[in-house]
Coordinates of C-alpha atoms in Angstrom, one line a residue:
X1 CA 0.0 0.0 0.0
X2 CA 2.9 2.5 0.5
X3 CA 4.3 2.8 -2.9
X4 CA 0.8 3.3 -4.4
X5 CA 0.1 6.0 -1.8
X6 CA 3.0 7.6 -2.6
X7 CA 1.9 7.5 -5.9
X8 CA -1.5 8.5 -5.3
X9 CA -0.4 12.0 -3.2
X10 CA 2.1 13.1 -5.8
X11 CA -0.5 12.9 -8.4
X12 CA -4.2 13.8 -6.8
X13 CA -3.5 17.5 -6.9
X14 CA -4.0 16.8 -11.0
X15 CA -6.3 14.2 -10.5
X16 CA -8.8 17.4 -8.3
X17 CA -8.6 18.9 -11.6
X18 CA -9.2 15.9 -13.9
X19 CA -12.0 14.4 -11.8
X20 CA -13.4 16.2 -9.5
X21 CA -13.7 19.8 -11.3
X22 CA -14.7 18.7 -14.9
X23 CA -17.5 16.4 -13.0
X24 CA -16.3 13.2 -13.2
X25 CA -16.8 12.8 -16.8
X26 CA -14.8 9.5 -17.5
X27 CA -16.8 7.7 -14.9
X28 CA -20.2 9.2 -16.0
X29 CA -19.8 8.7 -19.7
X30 CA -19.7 4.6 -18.6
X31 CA -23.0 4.8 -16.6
X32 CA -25.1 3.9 -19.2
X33 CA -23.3 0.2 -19.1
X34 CA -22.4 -0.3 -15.4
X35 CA -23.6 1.5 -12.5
X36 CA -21.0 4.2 -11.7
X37 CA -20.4 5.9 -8.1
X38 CA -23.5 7.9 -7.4
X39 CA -23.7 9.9 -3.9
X40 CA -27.1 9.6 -1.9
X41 CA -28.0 12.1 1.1
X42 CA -28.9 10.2 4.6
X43 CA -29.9 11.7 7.3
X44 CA -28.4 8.9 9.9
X45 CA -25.2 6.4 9.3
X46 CA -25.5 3.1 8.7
X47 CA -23.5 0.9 9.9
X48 CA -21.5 -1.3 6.8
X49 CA -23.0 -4.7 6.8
X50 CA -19.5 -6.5 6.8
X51 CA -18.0 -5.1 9.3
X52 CA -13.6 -5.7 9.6
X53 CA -11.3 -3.5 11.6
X54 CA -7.9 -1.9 10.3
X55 CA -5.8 -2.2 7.6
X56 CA -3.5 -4.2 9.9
X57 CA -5.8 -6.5 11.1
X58 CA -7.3 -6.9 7.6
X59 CA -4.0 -8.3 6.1
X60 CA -3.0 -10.2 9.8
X61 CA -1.5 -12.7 7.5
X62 CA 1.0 -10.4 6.2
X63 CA 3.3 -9.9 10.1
X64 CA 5.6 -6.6 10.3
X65 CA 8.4 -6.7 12.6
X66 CA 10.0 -3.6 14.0
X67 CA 13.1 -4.3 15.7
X68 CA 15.3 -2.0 17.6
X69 CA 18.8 -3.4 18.0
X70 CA 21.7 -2.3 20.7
X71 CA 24.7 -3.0 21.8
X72 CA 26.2 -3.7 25.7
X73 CA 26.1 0.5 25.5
X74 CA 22.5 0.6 24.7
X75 CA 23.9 2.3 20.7
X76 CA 22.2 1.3 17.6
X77 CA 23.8 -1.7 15.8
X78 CA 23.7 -0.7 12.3
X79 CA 24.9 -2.7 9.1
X80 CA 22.8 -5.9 10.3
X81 CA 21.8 -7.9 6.9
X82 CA 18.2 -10.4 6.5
X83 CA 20.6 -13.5 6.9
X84 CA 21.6 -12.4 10.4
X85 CA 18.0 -12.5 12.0
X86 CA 16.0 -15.7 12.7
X87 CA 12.2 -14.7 13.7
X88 CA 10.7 -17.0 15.4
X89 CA 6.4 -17.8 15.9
X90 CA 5.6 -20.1 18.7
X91 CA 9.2 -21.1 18.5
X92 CA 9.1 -22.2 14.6
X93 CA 11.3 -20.5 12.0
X94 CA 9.4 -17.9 9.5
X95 CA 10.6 -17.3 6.1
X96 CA 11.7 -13.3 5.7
X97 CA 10.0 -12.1 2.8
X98 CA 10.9 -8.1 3.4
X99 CA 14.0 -6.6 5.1
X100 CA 14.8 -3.4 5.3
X101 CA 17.1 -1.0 8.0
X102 CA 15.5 2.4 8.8
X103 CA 17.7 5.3 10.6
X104 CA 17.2 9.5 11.3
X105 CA 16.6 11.0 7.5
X106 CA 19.4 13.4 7.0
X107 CA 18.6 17.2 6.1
X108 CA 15.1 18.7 6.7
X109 CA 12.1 17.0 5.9
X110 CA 9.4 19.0 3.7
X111 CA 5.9 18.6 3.9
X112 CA 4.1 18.3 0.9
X113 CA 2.0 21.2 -0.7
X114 CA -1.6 21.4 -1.7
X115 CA -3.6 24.0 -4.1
X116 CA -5.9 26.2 -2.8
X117 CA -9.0 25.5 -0.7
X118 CA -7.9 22.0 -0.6
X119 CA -7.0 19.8 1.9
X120 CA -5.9 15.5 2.3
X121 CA -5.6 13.2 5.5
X122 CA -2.4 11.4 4.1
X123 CA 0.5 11.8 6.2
X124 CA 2.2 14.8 5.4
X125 CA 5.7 13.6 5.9
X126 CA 7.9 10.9 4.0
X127 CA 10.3 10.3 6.0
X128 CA 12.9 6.7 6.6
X129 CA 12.8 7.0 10.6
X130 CA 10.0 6.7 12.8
X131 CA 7.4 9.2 13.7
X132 CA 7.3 10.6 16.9
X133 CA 4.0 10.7 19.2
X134 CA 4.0 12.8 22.4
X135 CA 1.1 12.2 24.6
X136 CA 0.5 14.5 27.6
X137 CA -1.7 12.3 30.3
X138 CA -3.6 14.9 31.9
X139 CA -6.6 12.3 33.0
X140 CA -4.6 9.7 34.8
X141 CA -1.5 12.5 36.7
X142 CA -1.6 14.3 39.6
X143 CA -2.0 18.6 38.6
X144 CA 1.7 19.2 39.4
X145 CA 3.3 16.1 38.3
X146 CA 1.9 16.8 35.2
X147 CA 2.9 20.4 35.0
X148 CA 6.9 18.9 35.9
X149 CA 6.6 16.9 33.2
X150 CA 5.0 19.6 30.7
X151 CA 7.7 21.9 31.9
X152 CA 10.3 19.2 31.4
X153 CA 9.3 18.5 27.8
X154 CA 9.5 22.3 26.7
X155 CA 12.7 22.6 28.3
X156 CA 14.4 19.5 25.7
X157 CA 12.0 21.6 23.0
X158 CA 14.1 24.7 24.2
X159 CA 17.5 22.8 23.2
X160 CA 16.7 22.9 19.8
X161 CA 16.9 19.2 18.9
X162 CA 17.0 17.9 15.4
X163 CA 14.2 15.5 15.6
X164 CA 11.9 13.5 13.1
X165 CA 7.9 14.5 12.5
X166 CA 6.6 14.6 15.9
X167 CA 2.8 15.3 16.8
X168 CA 1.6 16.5 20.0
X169 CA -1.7 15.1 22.0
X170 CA -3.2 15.6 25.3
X171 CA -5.3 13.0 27.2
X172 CA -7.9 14.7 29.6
X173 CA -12.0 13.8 29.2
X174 CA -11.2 13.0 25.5
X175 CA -8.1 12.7 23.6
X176 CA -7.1 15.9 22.1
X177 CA -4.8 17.0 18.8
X178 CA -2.4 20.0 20.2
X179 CA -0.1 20.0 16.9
X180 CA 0.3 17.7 14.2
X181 CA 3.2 16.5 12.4
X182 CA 5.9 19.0 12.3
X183 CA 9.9 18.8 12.6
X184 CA 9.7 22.3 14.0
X185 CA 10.5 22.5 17.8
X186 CA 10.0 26.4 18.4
X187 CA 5.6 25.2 16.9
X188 CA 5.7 22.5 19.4
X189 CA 7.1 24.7 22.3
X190 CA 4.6 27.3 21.6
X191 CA 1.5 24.7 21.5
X192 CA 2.8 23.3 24.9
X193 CA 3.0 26.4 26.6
X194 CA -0.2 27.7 26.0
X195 CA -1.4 24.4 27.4
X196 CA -4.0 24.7 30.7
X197 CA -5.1 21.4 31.9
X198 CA -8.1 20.7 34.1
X199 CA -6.5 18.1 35.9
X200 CA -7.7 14.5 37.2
X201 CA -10.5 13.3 39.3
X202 CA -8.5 10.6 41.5
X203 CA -10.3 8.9 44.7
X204 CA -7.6 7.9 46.8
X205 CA -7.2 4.2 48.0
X206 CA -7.5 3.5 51.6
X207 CA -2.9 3.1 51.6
X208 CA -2.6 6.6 49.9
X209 CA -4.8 8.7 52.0
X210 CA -3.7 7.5 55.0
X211 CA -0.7 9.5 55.9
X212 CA 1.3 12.0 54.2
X213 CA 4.5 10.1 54.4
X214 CA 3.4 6.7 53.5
X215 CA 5.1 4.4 51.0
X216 CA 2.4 2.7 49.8
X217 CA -0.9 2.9 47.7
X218 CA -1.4 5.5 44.9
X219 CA -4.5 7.5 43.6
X220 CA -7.0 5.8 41.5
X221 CA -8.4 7.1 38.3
X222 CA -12.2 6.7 38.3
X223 CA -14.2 4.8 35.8
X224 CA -14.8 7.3 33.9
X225 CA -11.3 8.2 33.6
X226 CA -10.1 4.3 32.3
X227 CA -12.9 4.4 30.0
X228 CA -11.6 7.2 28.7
X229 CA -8.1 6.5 28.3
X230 CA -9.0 2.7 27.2
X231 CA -11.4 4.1 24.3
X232 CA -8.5 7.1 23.4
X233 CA -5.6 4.4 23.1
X234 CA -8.1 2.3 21.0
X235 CA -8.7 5.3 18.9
X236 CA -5.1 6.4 18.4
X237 CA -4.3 2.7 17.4
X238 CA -6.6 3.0 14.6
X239 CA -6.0 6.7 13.7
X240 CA -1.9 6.3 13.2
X241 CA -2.5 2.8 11.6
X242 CA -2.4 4.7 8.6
X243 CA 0.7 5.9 8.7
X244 CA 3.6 3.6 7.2
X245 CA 6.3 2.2 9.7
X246 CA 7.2 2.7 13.1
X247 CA 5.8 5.1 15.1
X248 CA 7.1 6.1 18.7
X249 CA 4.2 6.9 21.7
X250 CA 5.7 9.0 24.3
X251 CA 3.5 8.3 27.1
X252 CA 3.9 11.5 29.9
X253 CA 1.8 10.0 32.6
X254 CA 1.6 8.6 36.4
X255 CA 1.1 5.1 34.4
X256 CA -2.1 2.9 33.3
X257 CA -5.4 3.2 35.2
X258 CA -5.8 -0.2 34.6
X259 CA -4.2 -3.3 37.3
X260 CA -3.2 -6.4 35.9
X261 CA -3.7 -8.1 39.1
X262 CA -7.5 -9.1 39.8
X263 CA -8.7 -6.5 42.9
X264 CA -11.7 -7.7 45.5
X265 CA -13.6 -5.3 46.6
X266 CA -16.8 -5.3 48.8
X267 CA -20.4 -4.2 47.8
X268 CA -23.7 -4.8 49.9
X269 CA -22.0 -8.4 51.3
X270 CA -20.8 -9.2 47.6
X271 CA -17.3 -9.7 46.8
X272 CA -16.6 -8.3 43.3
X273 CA -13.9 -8.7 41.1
X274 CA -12.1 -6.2 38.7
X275 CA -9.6 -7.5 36.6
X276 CA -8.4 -5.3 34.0
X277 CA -5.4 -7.1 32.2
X278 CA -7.6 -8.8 29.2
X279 CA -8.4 -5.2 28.4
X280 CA -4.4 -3.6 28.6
X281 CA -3.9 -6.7 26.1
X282 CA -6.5 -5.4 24.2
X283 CA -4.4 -1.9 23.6
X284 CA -1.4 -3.8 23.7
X285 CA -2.4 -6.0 20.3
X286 CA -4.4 -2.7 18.9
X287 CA -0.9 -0.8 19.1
X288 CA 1.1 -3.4 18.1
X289 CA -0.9 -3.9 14.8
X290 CA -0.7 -0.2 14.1
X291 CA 3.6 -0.6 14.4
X292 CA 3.1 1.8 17.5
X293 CA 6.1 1.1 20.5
X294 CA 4.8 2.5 23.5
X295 CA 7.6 4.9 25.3
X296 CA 6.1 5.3 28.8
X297 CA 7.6 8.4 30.6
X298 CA 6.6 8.3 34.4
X299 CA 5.8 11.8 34.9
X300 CA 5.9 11.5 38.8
X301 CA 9.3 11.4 39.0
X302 CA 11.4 9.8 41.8
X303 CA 8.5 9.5 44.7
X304 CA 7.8 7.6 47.8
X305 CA 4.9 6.6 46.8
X306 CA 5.1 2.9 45.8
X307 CA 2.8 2.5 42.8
X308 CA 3.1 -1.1 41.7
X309 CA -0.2 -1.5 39.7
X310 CA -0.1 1.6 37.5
X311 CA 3.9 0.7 36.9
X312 CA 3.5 -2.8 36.3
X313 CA 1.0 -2.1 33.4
X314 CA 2.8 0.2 31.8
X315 CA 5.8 -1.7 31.7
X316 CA 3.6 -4.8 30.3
X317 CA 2.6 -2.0 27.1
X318 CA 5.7 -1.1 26.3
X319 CA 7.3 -4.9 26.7
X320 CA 4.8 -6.0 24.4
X321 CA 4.8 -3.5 21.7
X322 CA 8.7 -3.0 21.3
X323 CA 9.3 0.0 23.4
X324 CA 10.5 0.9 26.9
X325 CA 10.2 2.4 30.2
X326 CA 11.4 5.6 32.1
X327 CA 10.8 6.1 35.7
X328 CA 12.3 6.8 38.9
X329 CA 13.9 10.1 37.7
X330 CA 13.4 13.7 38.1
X331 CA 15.5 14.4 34.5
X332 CA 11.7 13.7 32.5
X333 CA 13.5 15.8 29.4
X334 CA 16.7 12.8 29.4
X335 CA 13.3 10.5 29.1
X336 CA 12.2 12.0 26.0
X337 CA 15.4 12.5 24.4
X338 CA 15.8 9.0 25.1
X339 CA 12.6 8.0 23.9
X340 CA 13.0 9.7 20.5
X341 CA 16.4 8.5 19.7
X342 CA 15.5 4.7 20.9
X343 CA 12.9 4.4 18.4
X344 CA 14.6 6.4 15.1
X345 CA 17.0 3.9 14.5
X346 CA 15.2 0.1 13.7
X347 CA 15.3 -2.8 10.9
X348 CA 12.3 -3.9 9.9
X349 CA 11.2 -7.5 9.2
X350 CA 8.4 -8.9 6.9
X351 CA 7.0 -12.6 6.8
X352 CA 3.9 -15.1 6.1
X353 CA 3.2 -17.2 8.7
X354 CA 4.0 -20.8 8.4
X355 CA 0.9 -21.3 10.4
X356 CA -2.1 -20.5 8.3
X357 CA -4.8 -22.1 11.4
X358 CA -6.8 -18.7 12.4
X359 CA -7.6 -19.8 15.8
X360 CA -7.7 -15.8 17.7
X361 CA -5.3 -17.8 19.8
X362 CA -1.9 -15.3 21.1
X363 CA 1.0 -16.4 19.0
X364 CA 4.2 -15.5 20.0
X365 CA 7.2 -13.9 18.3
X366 CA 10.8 -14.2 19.3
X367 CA 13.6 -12.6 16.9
X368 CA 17.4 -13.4 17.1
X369 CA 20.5 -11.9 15.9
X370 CA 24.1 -13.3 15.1
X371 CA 25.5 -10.8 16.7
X372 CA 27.2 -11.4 20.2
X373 CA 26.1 -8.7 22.9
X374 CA 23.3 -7.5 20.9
X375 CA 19.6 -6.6 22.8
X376 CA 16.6 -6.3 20.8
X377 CA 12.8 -5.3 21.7
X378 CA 10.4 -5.7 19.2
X379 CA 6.5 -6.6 19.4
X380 CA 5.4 -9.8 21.4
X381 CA 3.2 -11.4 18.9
X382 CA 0.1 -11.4 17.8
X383 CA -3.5 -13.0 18.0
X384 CA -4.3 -14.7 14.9
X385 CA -7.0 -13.2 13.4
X386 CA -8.1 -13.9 9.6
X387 CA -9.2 -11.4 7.5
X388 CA -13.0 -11.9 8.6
X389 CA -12.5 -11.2 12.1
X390 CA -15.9 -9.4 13.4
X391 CA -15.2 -5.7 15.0
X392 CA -17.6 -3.7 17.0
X393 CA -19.9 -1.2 15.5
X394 CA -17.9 1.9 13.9
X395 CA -20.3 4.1 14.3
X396 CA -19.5 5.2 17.8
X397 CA -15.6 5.0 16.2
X398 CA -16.5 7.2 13.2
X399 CA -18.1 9.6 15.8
X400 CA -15.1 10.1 17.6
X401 CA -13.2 10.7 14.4
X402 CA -15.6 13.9 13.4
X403 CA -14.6 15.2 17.0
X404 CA -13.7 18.9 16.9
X405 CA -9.6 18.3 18.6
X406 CA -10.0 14.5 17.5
X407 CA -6.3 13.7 15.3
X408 CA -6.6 12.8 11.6
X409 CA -7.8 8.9 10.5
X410 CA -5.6 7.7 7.6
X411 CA -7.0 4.3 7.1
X412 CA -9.4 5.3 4.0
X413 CA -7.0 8.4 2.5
X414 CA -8.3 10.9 0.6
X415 CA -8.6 15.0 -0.7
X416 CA -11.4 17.4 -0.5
X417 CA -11.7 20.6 -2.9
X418 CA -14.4 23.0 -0.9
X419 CA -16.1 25.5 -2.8
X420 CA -17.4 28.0 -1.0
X421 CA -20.5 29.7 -2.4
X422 CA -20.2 32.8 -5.2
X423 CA -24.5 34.1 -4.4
X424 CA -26.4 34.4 -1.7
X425 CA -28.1 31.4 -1.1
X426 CA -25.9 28.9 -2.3
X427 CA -24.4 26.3 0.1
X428 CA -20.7 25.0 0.3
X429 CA -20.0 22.1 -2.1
X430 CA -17.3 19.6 -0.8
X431 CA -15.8 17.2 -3.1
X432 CA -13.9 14.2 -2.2
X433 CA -11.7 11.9 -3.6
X434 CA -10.9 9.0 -2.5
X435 CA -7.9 6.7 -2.8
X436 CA -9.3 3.7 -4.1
X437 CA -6.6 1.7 -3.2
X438 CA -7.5 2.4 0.6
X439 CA -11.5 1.0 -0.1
X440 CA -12.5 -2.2 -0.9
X441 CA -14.0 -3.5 -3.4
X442 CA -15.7 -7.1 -4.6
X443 CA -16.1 -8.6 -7.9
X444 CA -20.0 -10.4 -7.1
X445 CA -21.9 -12.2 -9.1
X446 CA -23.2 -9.8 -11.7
X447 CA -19.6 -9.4 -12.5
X448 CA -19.1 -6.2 -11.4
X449 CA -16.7 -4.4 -9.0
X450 CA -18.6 -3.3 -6.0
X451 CA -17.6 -0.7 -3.4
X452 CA -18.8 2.4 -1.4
X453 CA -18.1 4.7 0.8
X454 CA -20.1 7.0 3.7
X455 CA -19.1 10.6 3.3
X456 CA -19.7 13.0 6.0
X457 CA -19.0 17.1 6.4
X458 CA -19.6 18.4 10.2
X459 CA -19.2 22.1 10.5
X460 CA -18.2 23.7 14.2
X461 CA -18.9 27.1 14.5
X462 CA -17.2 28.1 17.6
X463 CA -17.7 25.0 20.3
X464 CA -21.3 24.1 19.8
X465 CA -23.0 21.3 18.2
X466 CA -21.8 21.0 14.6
X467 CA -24.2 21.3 11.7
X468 CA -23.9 18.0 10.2
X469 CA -24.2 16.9 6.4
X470 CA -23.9 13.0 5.5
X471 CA -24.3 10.9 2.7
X472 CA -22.9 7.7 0.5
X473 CA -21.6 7.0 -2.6
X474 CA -21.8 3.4 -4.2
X475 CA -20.3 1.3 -7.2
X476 CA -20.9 -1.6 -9.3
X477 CA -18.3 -1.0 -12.6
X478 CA -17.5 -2.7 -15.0
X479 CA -14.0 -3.8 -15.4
X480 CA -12.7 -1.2 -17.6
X481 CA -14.5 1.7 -15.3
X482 CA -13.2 0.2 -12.6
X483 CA -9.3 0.6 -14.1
X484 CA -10.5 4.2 -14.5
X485 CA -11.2 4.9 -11.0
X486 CA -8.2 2.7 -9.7
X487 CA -6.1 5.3 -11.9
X488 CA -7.4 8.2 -10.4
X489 CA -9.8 8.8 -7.6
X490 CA -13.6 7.8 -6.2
X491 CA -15.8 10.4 -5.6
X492 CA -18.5 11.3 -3.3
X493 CA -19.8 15.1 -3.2
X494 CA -21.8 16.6 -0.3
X495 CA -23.4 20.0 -0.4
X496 CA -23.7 21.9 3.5
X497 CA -25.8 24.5 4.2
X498 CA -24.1 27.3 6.3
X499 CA -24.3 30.6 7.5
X500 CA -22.0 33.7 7.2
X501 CA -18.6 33.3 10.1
X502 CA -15.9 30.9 10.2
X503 CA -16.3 27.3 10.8
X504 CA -13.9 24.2 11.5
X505 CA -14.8 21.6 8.9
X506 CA -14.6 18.1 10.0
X507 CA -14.3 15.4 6.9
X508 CA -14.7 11.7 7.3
X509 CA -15.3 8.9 5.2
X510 CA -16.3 5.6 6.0
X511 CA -15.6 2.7 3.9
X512 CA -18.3 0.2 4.1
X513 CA -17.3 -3.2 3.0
X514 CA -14.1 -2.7 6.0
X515 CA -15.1 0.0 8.1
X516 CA -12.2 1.8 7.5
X517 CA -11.8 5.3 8.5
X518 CA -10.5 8.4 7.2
X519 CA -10.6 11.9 8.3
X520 CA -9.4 15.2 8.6
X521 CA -10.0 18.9 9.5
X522 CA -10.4 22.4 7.3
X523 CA -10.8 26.0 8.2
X524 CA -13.4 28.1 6.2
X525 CA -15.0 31.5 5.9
X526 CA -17.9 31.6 4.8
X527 CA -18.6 35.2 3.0

């Protein structure tokens, strides 16, 4: 999928032109012999009938492997070839099919340009490393821990480091975009400082409010507040899915709301039970599938307070998805520098599973290297999943994804010309198109290629309830339509009735053979 993406975003600013602006006229002059993509209004979403989960987890038989290899001095090991790994799945040998070594890209990195009025959720860097993730845990750390840690961070920002696209999100009742993408430090500073969080609702267990000066015990996040961070780390999963190869989650935060170690409490003469670990799996396998290495930074510092639960799971993340922990100091910007220059340097392995029995049973990876000394961390496996796994309903996902602050989706990428309206009386026009190398389609029966797609335009004026325009566009082409649109783009226009003032535009589509997700945001003024 990455070399035709990369194909796809060079060319789309002509293909606008070619497809979109002269009204898709190769498409429409074949609708007399197939039926070519025609967009619908509805007035509610409808969830796809065949219902899948990421791009990942479509093609689970395809495994990725990123693996970050050191020396007794913790220093990348570069110059490692395929021949000298052996990856390992439930301890038998796996044929590499794909090898490649990744390091920092040298020079600066340019983001791509668009024309006017026109705007694309693909991922605006190309770069060889690793992307960069910062997450600020506001929901799960204490007010002033949390303001160390922020002041920590825009101190290493402060230094001036060279460092690869890095994106910027806080954690508090929802999880929030501060800046996306960028290699420059002095945005990300700026973005940081003007940062105010609210701060967490913790009820204290019985060891932490009992003294001052105990050792023991920690707060707890309430319900709300690990429903919250469980639903956001689901969500991120998904969201940087998208993006090609490894991407580094720095985790600023008092650690996971979530223990690993069944607790009994008593109710009304009932002893109930809360164990928590199936679902820190859960965002464990979600990450790993989306080549995300968790980084956890322990924003508390070195304390007295002996926090075993919350530690202990966020070690389990980061073990599991190829990353590593940082806690116990006060030095929180040494953390990150750490963090970032851990995960740039990594070789990445591809194979097919010998195994081709799709159980949903765990199976475990081990990797080894002929190369005395060396350490490697890399993902812990994977649960084996065929391609028509059931998922959840997306709708509540797709939701999230319209969300005012709510990142960029990049599993269904795409552009979107807006036109903004020349009389009174007109309304804005959005057209999209689609990669259709990102939707599915299905050759059925009649012999035709059948695909579609839910389109959606929510428009935020200021911080109320958006104005909301939906729709869908559906396929059935014939083969030589369907070359057509695999050579350029698949549309599906919606029209939005708005006001005078300036609105945020939220775009989303919705593929609905995978549930696939793609979205993005847009700024308008509407005369």
């Amino acid at each position: 999928m990455q070399s035709s993406q990369a194909r796809w975003v060079a060319a789309l600013s002509v293909i606008l032109v070619s497809v979109i602006v002269v009204s898709l006229a190769p498409v429409q002059c074949s609708a007399q012999a197939a039926s070519a993509p025609q967009s619908s209004p509805s007035q509610s979403q409808t969830a796809p009938a065949s219902p899948s989960q990421t791009v990942i987890r479509a093609t689970t038989r395809l495994v990725i492997l990123d693996v970050v290899a050191t020396d007794e001095k913790g220093q990348p090991l570069a110059g490692l070839k395929a021949e000298d790994f052996i990856a390992l799945e439930d301890g038998k040998p796996q044929k590499i099919s794909s090898f490649s070594f990744h390091g920092p890209a040298e020079g600066a990195l340019v983001a791509r340009q668009l024309p006017p009025n026109v705007v694309s959720n693909a991922p605006l860097y190309s770069s060889n490393s690793a992307l960069n993730i910062i997450l600020l845990d506001a929901i799960n750390t204490d007010f002033s821990n949390h303001a160390y840690a922020q002041e920590m961070l825009i101190k290493y920002l402060e230094s001036g480091p060279a460092i690869q696209p890095t994106a910027v999100y806080a954690l508090e009742g929802k999880l929030e975009l501060l800046h996306d993408f960028t290699t420059d430090t002095q945005a990300l500073k700026e973005v940081l400082a003007h940062f105010k969080p609210q701060g967490p609702e913790h009820i204290d267990d019985v060891y932490a409010s009992a003294s001052p000066f105990g050792r023991r015990g920690s707060p707890k996040a309430n319900p709300n507040a690990r429903l919250v961070t469980f639903n956001s780390m689901l969500y991120l999963a998904h969201a940087l899915a998208g993006y090609p190869g490894r991407k580094n989650l720095i985790w600023l935060g008092e650690g996971f709301p979530m223990n690993l170690f069944p607790d009994a409490l008593m109710g009304d003469g009932v002893v109930l039970i809360e164990d928590y670990s199936r679902l820190v799996e859960k965002i464990a396998d979600e990450l790993m599938n989306a080549q995300v290495a968790v980084y956890p930074i322990d924003a508390a510092g070195v304390t007295q307070n002996d926090r075993f639960s919350a530690r202990t799971a966020m070690e389990s993340v980061a073990q599991r998805t190829g990353g590593k922990t940082f806690y116990n100091h006060n030095d929180i910007d040494v953390g990150v520098r750490a963090s970032i220059d851990d995960g740039a340097t990594y070789y990445t392995l591809e194979y097919y599973p010998e195994s081709k029995k799709w159980d949903t049973k765990f199976r475990h990876i081990e990797v080894k290297v002929d190369r005395p000394g060396a350490k490697l961390r890399y993902r812990e496996g994977y649960y084996a999943l065929g391609p028509d796994a059931p998922s959840a309903d997306p709708t509540a996902d797709f939701s999230r994804a319209l969300d005012l602050n709510a990142p960029a989706s990049t599993a269904v990428l795409f552009q979107a010309q807006v036109t903004l309206p020349s009389e009174k009386g007109q309304k804005v026009l959005v057209r999209f198109a689609i990669d259709p190398h990102t939707m599915a389609f299905e050759r059925q029966a009649d012999d035709l290629q059948h695909g579609g797609v839910s389109c959606v335009v929510w428009a935020y004026l200021g911080k109320g309830n958006p104005i909301q325009s939906q729709g869908q566009s559906t396929a059935a082409l014939k083969s030589d339509v369907f070359q057509q649109v695999m050579q350029s783009a698949f549309p599906c226009n919606r029209t939005i009735d708005l006001k005078p003032g300036h609105y945020t535009l939220r775009l989303g589509v919705l593929d609905q053979t995978t549930n696939l997700i793609g979205s993005t945001s847009m700024q308008v003024t509407v005369p």
